[in-house]
Coordinates of C-alpha atoms in Angstrom, one line a residue:
X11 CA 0.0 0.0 0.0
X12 CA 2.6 2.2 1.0
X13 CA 4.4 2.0 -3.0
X14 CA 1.2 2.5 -4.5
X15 CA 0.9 5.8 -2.4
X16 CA 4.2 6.9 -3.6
X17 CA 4.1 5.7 -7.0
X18 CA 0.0 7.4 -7.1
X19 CA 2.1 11.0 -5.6
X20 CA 4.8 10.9 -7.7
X21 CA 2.5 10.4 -10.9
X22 CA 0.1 12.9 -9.7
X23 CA 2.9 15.6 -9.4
X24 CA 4.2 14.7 -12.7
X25 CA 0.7 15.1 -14.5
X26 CA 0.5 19.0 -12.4
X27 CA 2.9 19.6 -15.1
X28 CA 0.5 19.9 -17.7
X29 CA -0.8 22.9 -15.2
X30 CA 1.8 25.1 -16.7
X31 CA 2.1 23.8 -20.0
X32 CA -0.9 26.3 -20.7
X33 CA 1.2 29.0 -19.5
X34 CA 4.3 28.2 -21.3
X35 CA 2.7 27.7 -24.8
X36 CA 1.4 31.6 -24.3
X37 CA 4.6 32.6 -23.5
X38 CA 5.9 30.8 -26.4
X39 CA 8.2 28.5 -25.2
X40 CA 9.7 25.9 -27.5
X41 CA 10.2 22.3 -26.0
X42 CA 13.8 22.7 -25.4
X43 CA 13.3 25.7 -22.6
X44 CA 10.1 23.9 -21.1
X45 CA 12.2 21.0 -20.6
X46 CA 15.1 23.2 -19.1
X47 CA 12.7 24.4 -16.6
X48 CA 11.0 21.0 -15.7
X49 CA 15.0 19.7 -14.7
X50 CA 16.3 23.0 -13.5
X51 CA 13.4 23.8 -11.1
X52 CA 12.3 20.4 -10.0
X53 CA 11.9 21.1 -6.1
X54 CA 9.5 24.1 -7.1
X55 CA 7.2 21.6 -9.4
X56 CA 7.7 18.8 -6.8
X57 CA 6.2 21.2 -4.1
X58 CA 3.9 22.8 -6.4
X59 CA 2.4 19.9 -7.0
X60 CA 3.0 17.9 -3.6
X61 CA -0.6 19.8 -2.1
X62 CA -3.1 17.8 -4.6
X63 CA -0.9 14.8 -4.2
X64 CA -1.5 14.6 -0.7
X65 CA -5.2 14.9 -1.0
X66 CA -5.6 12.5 -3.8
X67 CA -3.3 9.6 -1.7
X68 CA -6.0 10.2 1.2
X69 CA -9.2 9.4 -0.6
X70 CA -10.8 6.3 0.1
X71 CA -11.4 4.9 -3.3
X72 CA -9.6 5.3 -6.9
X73 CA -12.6 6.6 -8.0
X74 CA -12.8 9.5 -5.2
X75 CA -9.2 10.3 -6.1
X76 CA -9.5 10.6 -9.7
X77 CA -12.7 12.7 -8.7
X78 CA -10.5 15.4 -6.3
X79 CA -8.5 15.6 -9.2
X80 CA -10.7 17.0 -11.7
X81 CA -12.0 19.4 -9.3
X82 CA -8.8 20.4 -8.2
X83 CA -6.6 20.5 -11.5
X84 CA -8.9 23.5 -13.4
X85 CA -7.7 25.4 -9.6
X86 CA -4.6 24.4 -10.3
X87 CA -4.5 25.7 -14.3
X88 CA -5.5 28.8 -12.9
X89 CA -3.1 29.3 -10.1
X90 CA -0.2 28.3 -12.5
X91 CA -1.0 31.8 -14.9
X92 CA -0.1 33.5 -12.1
X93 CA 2.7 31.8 -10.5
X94 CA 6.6 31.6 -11.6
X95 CA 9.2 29.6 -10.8
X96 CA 12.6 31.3 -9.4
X97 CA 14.6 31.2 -12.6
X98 CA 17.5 32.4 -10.7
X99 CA 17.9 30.7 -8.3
X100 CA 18.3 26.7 -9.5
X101 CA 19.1 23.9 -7.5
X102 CA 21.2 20.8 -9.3
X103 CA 19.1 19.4 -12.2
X104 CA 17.5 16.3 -12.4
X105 CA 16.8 15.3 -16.1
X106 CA 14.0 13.2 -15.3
X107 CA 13.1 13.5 -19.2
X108 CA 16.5 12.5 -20.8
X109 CA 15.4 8.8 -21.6
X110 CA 12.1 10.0 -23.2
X111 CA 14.3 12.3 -25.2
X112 CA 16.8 9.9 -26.4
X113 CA 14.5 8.0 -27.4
X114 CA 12.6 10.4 -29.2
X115 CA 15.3 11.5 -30.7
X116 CA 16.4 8.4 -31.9
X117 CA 13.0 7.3 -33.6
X118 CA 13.3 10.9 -35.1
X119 CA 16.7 10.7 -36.1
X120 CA 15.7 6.8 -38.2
X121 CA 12.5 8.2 -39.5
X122 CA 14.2 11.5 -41.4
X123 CA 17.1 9.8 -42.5
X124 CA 17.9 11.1 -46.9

């Protein structure tokens, strides 16, 4: 029970995310710098998103859970337009992407090959 909590939190605060992803594509960020931020500012997403993950590992029933979250995430869309990250002040990076991005790189790099 107790890695199904933890694997539920960490999922959770990687799907609050998305929450800025609104915000990013209006500021026009390109994938690159959207990435940058995710690994750059990690402790500020982890915490950002560490509130509804708490909330959703305490309901009683998947379906409960899945419920807080879809009243909480629109909240959270919201909150995120008027938030920022520190962008100067960065703790070590942790490229939680860079497997997803070799790979996609990879495929990419077979499929546009003259």
């Amino acid at each position: 029970a107790v890695v199904s909590t933890q694997s539920t939190g960490t999922h959770v605060a990687r799907l609050l995310l998305y929450a800025f992803e609104y915000v990013w594509m209006n500021q026009g960020h390109g994938v690159v710098r959207r990435v940058a931020l995710m690994h750059y500012n990690w402790a500020y997403f982890a915490g950002y998103g560490m509130i509804m993950s708490v909330v959703i590992s305490c309901a009683d029933s998947y379906f409960m859970g899945v419920c807080l979250f879809s009243l909480m995430f629109p909240v959270l869309i919201v909150s995120s337009h008027h938030t920022s990250p520190q962008t100067k002040v960065k703790c070590f990076p942790l490229p939680l992407f860079r497997p997803s991005i070799f790979i996609t790189e990879r495929v990419m790099s077979l499929t546009h090959r003259r």
